[in-house]
Each structure stands twice: as structure tokens, then as C-alpha cells.
Amino acid sequence: MVGDIMMGTTFPSMMLPANDGADLFRDAEPILQRTDLTLGNLEGTLCDGGQSTKGNGPNSYSFRTPTKYAPLLKQAGFDYLSMANNHANDFGLVGIESTERCLREQGILFSGIAGRVESAVIERNGLKIGLCAFGHNSYTLKHTDFGTVGRIVDQLVADCDLVIVSFHGGAEGRTQNHLPQGSETFLGENRGSLRALAHYCIDHGADVVYGHGPHVTRAIEVYKDRFIAYSLGNFCTPYNVSLTGISGYAPIAEISIDKDGRFRQGKIHSFLQTRGIGPRTDKNEGAAQEMSRLSQADVPQSQALVDVHGNICLKTPTPKTLPLEGEATHSQHSL
């Protein structure tokens, strides 16, 4: 699982990486390609025209990535991308339809826009995996509407073996790395009560919940044996997104779960972004150290520990997940 992806934009001017982006995911591909399922958030549109729906104020940004960049996402290994974010509608219906068409052409599943694709289902290793995404904007499936969240999650739980929920929420900026209690507001908008949201989804049967939106990383929690990442921050945002300090951390969260969705183990792989370049391996493991610190501070009740090298381990074995003598262990799957 990774956070925000916006590979470059042609609006309001051309800000595109060298070699048409062919090197953007170079360092990350060995991890992204080896897992059973690779997930992220597509922050913006894949389109070549249209009119921006945003104003020209200091907090207005419109992201328009050329459609020819879509194959880069498939080559990198992505199976599913959330569209439930505050940039999916940057070029209105034209942009949304173009983005959906590009992802379909690449065989990448998606969901998150209200009235369009509510969820997706993929099969891996003989298991049906349900995927859904929620955002805070009016045109997304809103995570502040627990009725809608519950309806979609409940349906996936009924139809699938495993369910994974993505959300785009939380206040933005380098000062927003700690996970607060209660609701968050940013630019006058309700950005959700993310602890409550994640726990609600798991209480309704979801197996993995991961977030993005603050443009910085946040804590990791294991709750009722299920994995939660409260924000994976930026991942591949080489332009028009601040990459200063902790905003430059670009982690990959790789986890192993059993066939019933219980968390087994995981790893935060640390990458660092530079303007125009994309994620590159960070030998100093900055993202792992930051997420370890935040997890200890903000979710001390978690069933798991994150060390400074990014290893995620259960604090103590959960008795009900241990095999009986002579019983085969659950098969494991990685994300």
C-alpha cells in the first residue's frame, strides 16, 4: 500500500519528469511488483484536456497527468487505485471519465466517486477480495457518512473473503503528522474522525484499512487483529506538492495477512522524494523512523509494534490465531 500518486501535470504549465516518467518508480518496482496485491491513491486525473474546476487562489491546485502516463502505473505493479480524493474532479466529468477509461485500459481497478464505481472485487490465490474507497469531497463516497460506509463495507463483507478499505482524509501539512482524537477540519471542511472511521470499518468486517490525505505519514495500528495505516503520505508526487522535510517521506507498507484477514507481520519500506524524480530508496530509513515514533505516541494501545527499521510485529500472539497441534497454519498473503 502507498499514498498519493501524481506523476506530473500539464496544468497550469508543463511540469513533467524526464524520460516521460519511465524512471519514476524505478527503485520501488521490486516491492510493488512482487506482492499479491498493490494499492495506492491516484491524486488527480489522467486526461489531456478539459477545463479546470478549481480557482486561482493560493490553495487551488489542479492536477492533469497525460493519459500516456497510465501504462506506468500498470508497469509499476498497481492493481487498484482510489479515486476518492480532492483532485479526482479537477477537470470535471471529462477528467473523471478519462481517468476511468485509462485505468480500465490498463486493467487497474478503481472506485470512490459517488454515483459511479462504488467498489471493486479482485481474485487472488482463490480468494475474493473486495476494495472500496472513501473521501471527504462532495463528489466522492464520503467517509463522514457512516451510513454509506457501512452499506458498502457490509455488502463487500457478505460477498468477499477479504475486504480492504481506503480513505482520503485528515488535515494537511507538516504539522499534521500526529493522529488527533475526534474530527479534523481543514480549510473549513470536515476531514473526518479517522480513528472512529477505521475502527468502524473493522467492526463491520473489513480486514485492512489504509489512509492518505495529510501529505505526511501517520501512525500504524493493529486493532482486533486487523491492520490500519492512518496515512501513508505522499508516494510519487514530483511536482506541485511540498516535499520538504517529513513531507518527502514516501513509504511502502507491505503486510502479510492470513486467509481470514488477520495481520501477521509487515514492513515499512522507506523511500524519499526529490522534486522531478519520484520515490528513491532512503538508506537512512526516515519514513520508518517517523512512523515508529508516531505509532508509539498516538496509538499505544495497538496490538503491534513498529521498530525504527520499519518492521511491524505483533506485541504478543493472539491465542485464537494459533494453530492447534497437527493443524496446518493459515496460508499468508501479502499486500
mmCIF file of C-alpha atoms in Angstrom:
data_model
loop_
_atom_site.group_PDB
_atom_site.id
_atom_site.type_symbol
_atom_site.label_atom_id
_atom_site.label_comp_id
_atom_site.label_asym_id
_atom_site.label_seq_id
_atom_site.Cartn_x
_atom_site.Cartn_y
_atom_site.Cartn_z
ATOM 1 C CA MET A 1 0.000 0.000 0.000
ATOM 2 C CA VAL A 2 1.194 3.504 -0.847
ATOM 3 C CA GLY A 3 -0.159 7.032 -0.536
ATOM 4 C CA ASP A 4 -0.659 9.779 -3.110
ATOM 5 C CA ILE A 5 0.413 9.377 -6.735
ATOM 6 C CA MET A 6 0.510 12.312 -9.168
ATOM 7 C CA MET A 7 3.204 11.626 -11.753
ATOM 8 C CA GLY A 8 3.280 15.111 -13.274
ATOM 9 C CA THR A 9 0.901 17.738 -14.617
ATOM 10 C CA THR A 10 0.314 19.809 -17.745
ATOM 11 C CA PHE A 11 -1.711 22.444 -15.860
ATOM 12 C CA PRO A 12 -1.293 25.356 -15.495
ATOM 13 C CA SER A 13 2.088 24.718 -17.147
ATOM 14 C CA MET A 14 4.095 21.657 -18.182
ATOM 15 C CA MET A 15 5.688 20.026 -15.142
ATOM 16 C CA LEU A 16 6.646 16.547 -16.282
ATOM 17 C CA PRO A 17 9.523 14.242 -15.305
ATOM 18 C CA ALA A 18 12.394 13.317 -17.571
ATOM 19 C CA ASN A 19 12.086 10.359 -19.941
ATOM 20 C CA ASP A 20 8.285 10.651 -19.850
ATOM 21 C CA GLY A 21 8.265 9.308 -16.302
ATOM 22 C CA ALA A 22 9.789 5.937 -17.207
ATOM 23 C CA ASP A 23 12.130 6.136 -14.194
ATOM 24 C CA LEU A 24 9.633 7.371 -11.588
ATOM 25 C CA PHE A 25 9.007 4.017 -9.875
ATOM 26 C CA ARG A 26 12.448 2.532 -10.603
ATOM 27 C CA ASP A 27 13.538 1.958 -7.016
ATOM 28 C CA ALA A 28 10.120 0.888 -5.765
ATOM 29 C CA GLU A 29 9.165 -1.571 -8.505
ATOM 30 C CA PRO A 30 10.831 -4.650 -6.954
ATOM 31 C CA ILE A 31 8.479 -4.327 -3.974
ATOM 32 C CA LEU A 32 5.382 -3.143 -5.827
ATOM 33 C CA GLN A 33 5.602 -5.972 -8.365
ATOM 34 C CA ARG A 34 6.248 -8.881 -6.006
ATOM 35 C CA THR A 35 3.152 -8.663 -3.796
ATOM 36 C CA ASP A 36 -0.175 -10.406 -4.322
ATOM 37 C CA LEU A 37 -1.934 -7.039 -4.373
ATOM 38 C CA THR A 38 -0.604 -3.490 -4.770
ATOM 39 C CA LEU A 39 -2.772 -0.487 -3.868
ATOM 40 C CA GLY A 40 -2.493 3.306 -3.910
ATOM 41 C CA ASN A 41 -4.276 6.638 -4.286
ATOM 42 C CA LEU A 42 -4.393 8.378 -7.665
ATOM 43 C CA GLU A 43 -4.177 12.035 -6.661
ATOM 44 C CA GLY A 44 -5.554 13.789 -9.731
ATOM 45 C CA THR A 45 -6.649 12.971 -13.252
ATOM 46 C CA LEU A 46 -5.329 11.146 -16.285
ATOM 47 C CA CYS A 47 -6.502 13.365 -19.107
ATOM 48 C CA ASP A 48 -5.250 15.540 -21.948
ATOM 49 C CA GLY A 49 -7.784 18.387 -21.990
ATOM 50 C CA GLY A 50 -10.759 19.901 -20.220
ATOM 51 C CA GLN A 51 -11.250 22.986 -18.092
ATOM 52 C CA SER A 52 -10.059 23.216 -14.505
ATOM 53 C CA THR A 53 -12.807 23.239 -11.879
ATOM 54 C CA LYS A 54 -10.537 24.960 -9.350
ATOM 55 C CA GLY A 55 -9.997 28.673 -8.799
ATOM 56 C CA ASN A 56 -6.729 30.569 -8.904
ATOM 57 C CA GLY A 57 -6.316 31.099 -5.153
ATOM 58 C CA PRO A 58 -3.257 30.161 -3.096
ATOM 59 C CA ASN A 59 -4.816 26.848 -2.050
ATOM 60 C CA SER A 60 -6.079 25.895 -5.510
ATOM 61 C CA TYR A 61 -4.233 23.192 -7.423
ATOM 62 C CA SER A 62 -5.375 21.227 -10.464
ATOM 63 C CA PHE A 63 -3.579 18.042 -11.463
ATOM 64 C CA ARG A 64 -3.738 16.820 -15.068
ATOM 65 C CA THR A 65 -1.378 13.945 -15.842
ATOM 66 C CA PRO A 66 -1.111 12.976 -19.546
ATOM 67 C CA THR A 67 -3.021 9.846 -20.484
ATOM 68 C CA LYS A 68 0.161 8.350 -21.968
ATOM 69 C CA TYR A 69 1.460 8.019 -18.389
ATOM 70 C CA ALA A 70 -1.238 5.453 -17.482
ATOM 71 C CA PRO A 71 0.855 2.417 -18.545
ATOM 72 C CA LEU A 72 3.498 3.437 -15.989
ATOM 73 C CA LEU A 73 1.047 2.554 -13.207
ATOM 74 C CA LYS A 74 0.486 -0.936 -14.596
ATOM 75 C CA GLN A 75 4.192 -1.470 -15.185
ATOM 76 C CA ALA A 76 4.902 -0.443 -11.597
ATOM 77 C CA GLY A 77 2.557 -3.177 -10.383
ATOM 78 C CA PHE A 78 -0.602 -1.384 -9.246
ATOM 79 C CA ASP A 79 -3.776 -3.466 -9.127
ATOM 80 C CA TYR A 80 -6.150 -0.909 -7.572
ATOM 81 C CA LEU A 81 -6.176 2.879 -7.189
ATOM 82 C CA SER A 82 -8.524 5.025 -5.132
ATOM 83 C CA MET A 83 -10.218 7.954 -6.892
ATOM 84 C CA ALA A 84 -11.926 9.230 -3.721
ATOM 85 C CA ASN A 85 -9.834 12.341 -3.217
ATOM 86 C CA ASN A 86 -9.944 16.114 -3.623
ATOM 87 C CA HIS A 87 -8.247 16.111 -7.040
ATOM 88 C CA ALA A 88 -10.250 13.485 -8.949
ATOM 89 C CA ASN A 89 -12.670 16.217 -10.089
ATOM 90 C CA ASP A 90 -10.019 18.784 -11.038
ATOM 91 C CA PHE A 91 -11.220 18.658 -14.662
ATOM 92 C CA GLY A 92 -14.824 17.752 -14.030
ATOM 93 C CA LEU A 93 -16.645 14.852 -15.627
ATOM 94 C CA VAL A 94 -14.293 14.964 -18.620
ATOM 95 C CA GLY A 95 -11.356 14.261 -16.322
ATOM 96 C CA ILE A 96 -13.160 11.584 -14.327
ATOM 97 C CA GLU A 97 -14.274 9.714 -17.431
ATOM 98 C CA SER A 98 -10.827 9.953 -18.998
ATOM 99 C CA THR A 99 -9.187 8.659 -15.817
ATOM 100 C CA GLU A 100 -11.588 5.740 -15.555
ATOM 101 C CA ARG A 101 -11.041 4.868 -19.212
ATOM 102 C CA CYS A 102 -7.255 4.933 -18.812
ATOM 103 C CA LEU A 103 -7.340 2.694 -15.734
ATOM 104 C CA ARG A 104 -9.700 0.221 -17.407
ATOM 105 C CA GLU A 105 -7.379 0.028 -20.412
ATOM 106 C CA GLN A 106 -4.540 -0.918 -18.062
ATOM 107 C CA GLY A 107 -6.623 -3.460 -16.157
ATOM 108 C CA ILE A 108 -6.322 -1.435 -12.937
ATOM 109 C CA LEU A 109 -9.369 -1.484 -10.670
ATOM 110 C CA PHE A 110 -10.671 1.713 -9.056
ATOM 111 C CA SER A 111 -13.571 3.173 -7.086
ATOM 112 C CA GLY A 112 -14.590 6.097 -4.927
ATOM 113 C CA ILE A 113 -16.643 8.565 -6.999
ATOM 114 C CA ALA A 114 -20.278 8.860 -5.903
ATOM 115 C CA GLY A 115 -22.792 7.612 -8.447
ATOM 116 C CA ARG A 116 -20.133 5.794 -10.452
ATOM 117 C CA VAL A 117 -17.995 2.846 -9.251
ATOM 118 C CA GLU A 118 -18.672 2.150 -5.564
ATOM 119 C CA SER A 119 -16.400 -0.848 -5.107
ATOM 120 C CA ALA A 120 -14.278 -3.424 -6.877
ATOM 121 C CA VAL A 121 -13.592 -7.135 -6.470
ATOM 122 C CA ILE A 122 -10.431 -8.973 -7.443
ATOM 123 C CA GLU A 123 -9.466 -12.622 -7.031
ATOM 124 C CA ARG A 124 -6.079 -13.649 -5.697
ATOM 125 C CA ASN A 125 -4.982 -17.124 -4.584
ATOM 126 C CA GLY A 126 -8.533 -18.398 -4.742
ATOM 127 C CA LEU A 127 -9.876 -15.604 -2.511
ATOM 128 C CA LYS A 128 -12.318 -12.868 -3.466
ATOM 129 C CA ILE A 129 -11.019 -9.504 -2.209
ATOM 130 C CA GLY A 130 -13.359 -6.527 -2.001
ATOM 131 C CA LEU A 131 -11.981 -2.997 -2.313
ATOM 132 C CA CYS A 132 -13.605 0.352 -1.618
ATOM 133 C CA ALA A 133 -12.506 3.952 -1.135
ATOM 134 C CA PHE A 134 -13.939 6.975 0.643
ATOM 135 C CA GLY A 135 -13.112 10.692 0.583
ATOM 136 C CA HIS A 136 -14.216 13.983 2.073
ATOM 137 C CA ASN A 137 -15.390 15.843 -1.049
ATOM 138 C CA SER A 138 -18.989 16.171 -2.201
ATOM 139 C CA TYR A 139 -18.391 14.121 -5.361
ATOM 140 C CA THR A 140 -16.747 11.213 -3.513
ATOM 141 C CA LEU A 141 -18.260 8.450 -1.442
ATOM 142 C CA LYS A 142 -17.894 10.358 1.816
ATOM 143 C CA HIS A 143 -16.287 8.747 4.836
ATOM 144 C CA THR A 144 -18.118 11.188 7.103
ATOM 145 C CA ASP A 145 -21.340 9.419 6.057
ATOM 146 C CA PHE A 146 -21.115 6.262 8.126
ATOM 147 C CA GLY A 147 -24.384 5.035 6.655
ATOM 148 C CA THR A 148 -22.838 4.884 3.182
ATOM 149 C CA VAL A 149 -19.573 3.469 4.531
ATOM 150 C CA GLY A 150 -21.407 0.755 6.425
ATOM 151 C CA ARG A 151 -23.625 -0.161 3.474
ATOM 152 C CA ILE A 152 -20.688 -0.604 1.087
ATOM 153 C CA VAL A 153 -18.443 -2.408 3.564
ATOM 154 C CA ASP A 154 -21.271 -4.698 4.694
ATOM 155 C CA GLN A 155 -22.030 -5.689 1.094
ATOM 156 C CA LEU A 156 -18.391 -6.478 0.372
ATOM 157 C CA VAL A 157 -18.079 -8.477 3.589
ATOM 158 C CA ALA A 158 -21.111 -10.509 2.550
ATOM 159 C CA ASP A 159 -19.753 -11.164 -0.952
ATOM 160 C CA CYS A 160 -15.983 -11.496 -0.405
ATOM 161 C CA ASP A 161 -13.401 -13.377 1.625
ATOM 162 C CA LEU A 162 -11.345 -10.281 2.457
ATOM 163 C CA VAL A 163 -12.212 -6.564 2.438
ATOM 164 C CA ILE A 164 -9.817 -3.625 2.131
ATOM 165 C CA VAL A 165 -10.870 -0.013 2.737
ATOM 166 C CA SER A 166 -9.029 3.111 1.565
ATOM 167 C CA PHE A 167 -9.764 6.627 2.812
ATOM 168 C CA HIS A 168 -8.568 10.126 1.938
ATOM 169 C CA GLY A 169 -8.909 12.320 4.995
ATOM 170 C CA GLY A 170 -7.330 14.400 7.709
ATOM 171 C CA ALA A 171 -5.909 17.899 7.882
ATOM 172 C CA GLU A 172 -2.954 18.660 5.596
ATOM 173 C CA GLY A 173 0.595 19.794 6.181
ATOM 174 C CA ARG A 174 3.840 19.104 8.020
ATOM 175 C CA THR A 175 2.255 19.965 11.387
ATOM 176 C CA GLN A 176 -0.481 17.339 10.922
ATOM 177 C CA ASN A 177 1.565 14.176 11.382
ATOM 178 C CA HIS A 178 0.042 13.276 14.746
ATOM 179 C CA LEU A 179 -3.306 11.480 14.736
ATOM 180 C CA PRO A 180 -5.777 13.546 16.767
ATOM 181 C CA GLN A 181 -8.769 12.385 18.723
ATOM 182 C CA GLY A 182 -12.086 13.320 17.145
ATOM 183 C CA SER A 183 -12.842 15.128 13.899
ATOM 184 C CA GLU A 184 -10.370 17.143 11.856
ATOM 185 C CA THR A 185 -11.091 20.348 9.959
ATOM 186 C CA PHE A 186 -9.011 21.834 7.161
ATOM 187 C CA LEU A 187 -9.839 24.942 5.089
ATOM 188 C CA GLY A 188 -13.264 24.954 6.728
ATOM 189 C CA GLU A 189 -14.025 21.385 5.628
ATOM 190 C CA ASN A 190 -14.749 18.354 7.792
ATOM 191 C CA ARG A 191 -11.919 15.930 7.022
ATOM 192 C CA GLY A 192 -13.255 13.150 9.221
ATOM 193 C CA SER A 193 -12.775 11.413 12.550
ATOM 194 C CA LEU A 194 -10.271 8.885 11.289
ATOM 195 C CA ARG A 195 -9.823 6.701 14.364
ATOM 196 C CA ALA A 196 -13.588 6.252 14.506
ATOM 197 C CA LEU A 197 -13.769 5.581 10.759
ATOM 198 C CA ALA A 198 -11.058 2.928 10.741
ATOM 199 C CA HIS A 199 -12.457 1.137 13.791
ATOM 200 C CA TYR A 200 -15.988 1.340 12.369
ATOM 201 C CA CYS A 201 -14.869 -0.350 9.147
ATOM 202 C CA ILE A 202 -13.121 -3.145 11.018
ATOM 203 C CA ASP A 203 -16.057 -3.550 13.400
ATOM 204 C CA HIS A 204 -18.161 -4.080 10.254
ATOM 205 C CA GLY A 205 -15.838 -6.811 8.990
ATOM 206 C CA ALA A 206 -13.117 -5.033 6.992
ATOM 207 C CA ASP A 207 -9.680 -6.646 7.213
ATOM 208 C CA VAL A 208 -7.312 -3.840 6.169
ATOM 209 C CA VAL A 209 -7.795 -0.054 6.310
ATOM 210 C CA TYR A 210 -5.273 2.408 4.896
ATOM 211 C CA GLY A 211 -5.346 6.176 4.565
ATOM 212 C CA HIS A 212 -3.752 9.132 2.828
ATOM 213 C CA GLY A 213 -4.532 12.831 2.502
ATOM 214 C CA PRO A 214 -2.451 14.772 5.066
ATOM 215 C CA HIS A 215 0.643 14.697 2.760
ATOM 216 C CA VAL A 216 2.624 13.323 5.714
ATOM 217 C CA THR A 217 2.825 9.888 7.279
ATOM 218 C CA ARG A 218 0.914 8.966 10.423
ATOM 219 C CA ALA A 219 0.661 6.088 12.889
ATOM 220 C CA ILE A 220 0.076 2.412 12.235
ATOM 221 C CA GLU A 221 -2.276 0.380 14.404
ATOM 222 C CA VAL A 222 -3.368 -3.233 14.636
ATOM 223 C CA TYR A 223 -6.906 -3.299 16.027
ATOM 224 C CA LYS A 224 -8.847 -6.535 16.589
ATOM 225 C CA ASP A 225 -6.052 -8.319 14.676
ATOM 226 C CA ARG A 226 -6.596 -6.037 11.647
ATOM 227 C CA PHE A 227 -4.120 -3.610 10.113
ATOM 228 C CA ILE A 228 -4.653 0.169 9.905
ATOM 229 C CA ALA A 229 -2.347 2.774 8.350
ATOM 230 C CA TYR A 230 -3.742 6.211 9.205
ATOM 231 C CA SER A 231 -1.735 7.999 6.495
ATOM 232 C CA LEU A 232 0.888 6.808 4.052
ATOM 233 C CA GLY A 233 1.554 10.392 2.952
ATOM 234 C CA ASN A 234 2.942 11.160 -0.494
ATOM 235 C CA PHE A 235 4.415 8.445 -2.668
ATOM 236 C CA CYS A 236 5.047 9.722 -6.189
ATOM 237 C CA THR A 237 4.271 13.437 -6.333
ATOM 238 C CA PRO A 238 7.287 15.045 -8.051
ATOM 239 C CA TYR A 239 5.604 18.405 -8.720
ATOM 240 C CA ASN A 240 3.201 20.879 -7.053
ATOM 241 C CA VAL A 241 3.328 19.051 -3.714
ATOM 242 C CA SER A 242 5.707 20.075 -0.947
ATOM 243 C CA LEU A 243 8.488 17.526 -0.426
ATOM 244 C CA THR A 244 10.314 19.425 2.308
ATOM 245 C CA GLY A 245 11.314 17.534 5.440
ATOM 246 C CA ILE A 246 8.834 14.851 6.521
ATOM 247 C CA SER A 247 6.623 15.667 3.503
ATOM 248 C CA GLY A 248 9.281 13.993 1.368
ATOM 249 C CA TYR A 249 8.866 10.616 3.078
ATOM 250 C CA ALA A 250 7.326 8.118 0.645
ATOM 251 C CA PRO A 251 6.756 4.784 2.413
ATOM 252 C CA ILE A 252 5.514 1.478 1.100
ATOM 253 C CA ALA A 253 3.586 -0.527 3.689
ATOM 254 C CA GLU A 254 3.971 -4.226 2.903
ATOM 255 C CA ILE A 255 1.982 -6.590 5.108
ATOM 256 C CA SER A 256 1.193 -10.274 5.351
ATOM 257 C CA ILE A 257 -2.261 -11.410 6.444
ATOM 258 C CA ASP A 258 -3.821 -14.833 6.793
ATOM 259 C CA LYS A 259 -6.777 -16.078 4.773
ATOM 260 C CA ASP A 260 -9.144 -14.711 7.436
ATOM 261 C CA GLY A 261 -7.636 -11.216 7.265
ATOM 262 C CA ARG A 262 -5.657 -11.341 10.496
ATOM 263 C CA PHE A 263 -2.423 -9.367 10.490
ATOM 264 C CA ARG A 264 0.733 -11.498 10.683
ATOM 265 C CA GLN A 265 3.677 -9.212 10.053
ATOM 266 C CA GLY A 266 4.722 -6.228 7.986
ATOM 267 C CA LYS A 267 7.396 -3.828 6.890
ATOM 268 C CA ILE A 268 7.582 -0.103 6.212
ATOM 269 C CA HIS A 269 9.969 0.371 3.304
ATOM 270 C CA SER A 270 11.454 3.868 3.381
ATOM 271 C CA PHE A 271 11.675 5.986 0.254
ATOM 272 C CA LEU A 272 12.397 9.679 -0.144
ATOM 273 C CA GLN A 273 11.185 12.042 -2.851
ATOM 274 C CA THR A 274 13.057 14.770 -4.690
ATOM 275 C CA ARG A 275 11.355 17.248 -6.999
ATOM 276 C CA GLY A 276 11.020 15.852 -10.511
ATOM 277 C CA ILE A 277 12.442 12.447 -9.573
ATOM 278 C CA GLY A 278 9.902 10.330 -7.691
ATOM 279 C CA PRO A 279 10.499 7.911 -4.789
ATOM 280 C CA ARG A 280 14.073 6.759 -4.210
ATOM 281 C CA THR A 281 15.403 4.318 -1.618
ATOM 282 C CA ASP A 282 16.195 6.070 1.671
ATOM 283 C CA LYS A 283 19.083 4.290 3.382
ATOM 284 C CA ASN A 284 18.511 6.441 6.466
ATOM 285 C CA GLU A 285 15.017 4.911 6.809
ATOM 286 C CA GLY A 286 13.398 8.248 7.615
ATOM 287 C CA ALA A 287 9.813 7.133 6.935
ATOM 288 C CA ALA A 288 10.191 4.030 9.100
ATOM 289 C CA GLN A 289 11.642 6.015 11.993
ATOM 290 C CA GLU A 290 8.895 8.635 11.747
ATOM 291 C CA MET A 291 6.093 6.072 11.620
ATOM 292 C CA SER A 292 7.635 4.129 14.503
ATOM 293 C CA ARG A 293 7.724 7.268 16.650
ATOM 294 C CA LEU A 294 4.185 8.312 15.718
ATOM 295 C CA SER A 295 2.760 4.838 16.333
ATOM 296 C CA GLN A 296 4.214 4.668 19.829
ATOM 297 C CA ALA A 297 2.963 8.172 20.639
ATOM 298 C CA ASP A 298 -0.508 8.116 19.078
ATOM 299 C CA VAL A 299 -1.760 4.519 19.271
ATOM 300 C CA PRO A 300 -0.041 2.939 22.296
ATOM 301 C CA GLN A 301 -2.979 0.530 22.582
ATOM 302 C CA SER A 302 -2.084 -1.050 19.215
ATOM 303 C CA GLN A 303 -1.562 -4.805 19.123
ATOM 304 C CA ALA A 304 1.590 -4.255 17.059
ATOM 305 C CA LEU A 305 4.937 -2.508 17.395
ATOM 306 C CA VAL A 306 6.784 -0.675 14.618
ATOM 307 C CA ASP A 307 10.538 -0.527 15.101
ATOM 308 C CA VAL A 308 12.907 2.108 13.692
ATOM 309 C CA HIS A 309 13.718 -0.138 10.730
ATOM 310 C CA GLY A 310 10.043 -0.387 9.802
ATOM 311 C CA ASN A 311 9.428 -3.953 10.985
ATOM 312 C CA ILE A 312 5.829 -4.374 12.167
ATOM 313 C CA CYS A 313 5.334 -7.213 14.655
ATOM 314 C CA LEU A 314 2.543 -8.281 16.956
ATOM 315 C CA LYS A 315 3.252 -7.488 20.602
ATOM 316 C CA THR A 316 2.037 -10.902 21.757
ATOM 317 C CA PRO A 317 0.490 -13.828 19.877
ATOM 318 C CA THR A 318 -3.279 -13.782 19.776
ATOM 319 C CA PRO A 319 -4.287 -17.239 21.090
ATOM 320 C CA LYS A 320 -7.227 -17.688 18.756
ATOM 321 C CA THR A 321 -4.996 -17.295 15.694
ATOM 322 C CA LEU A 322 -2.507 -20.005 16.742
ATOM 323 C CA PRO A 323 -2.893 -23.398 15.029
ATOM 324 C CA LEU A 324 -3.799 -26.456 17.036
ATOM 325 C CA GLU A 325 -1.301 -29.270 17.279
ATOM 326 C CA GLY A 326 -1.214 -31.105 13.985
ATOM 327 C CA GLU A 327 -3.215 -28.385 12.239
ATOM 328 C CA ALA A 328 -1.791 -26.631 9.192
ATOM 329 C CA THR A 329 -1.150 -22.902 9.569
ATOM 330 C CA HIS A 330 -3.215 -20.427 7.582
ATOM 331 C CA SER A 331 -1.831 -19.537 4.188
ATOM 332 C CA GLN A 332 -0.474 -15.983 4.090
ATOM 333 C CA HIS A 333 -0.938 -13.262 1.510
ATOM 334 C CA SER A 334 0.946 -10.038 1.134
ATOM 335 C CA LEU A 335 -0.116 -6.545 0.201
#
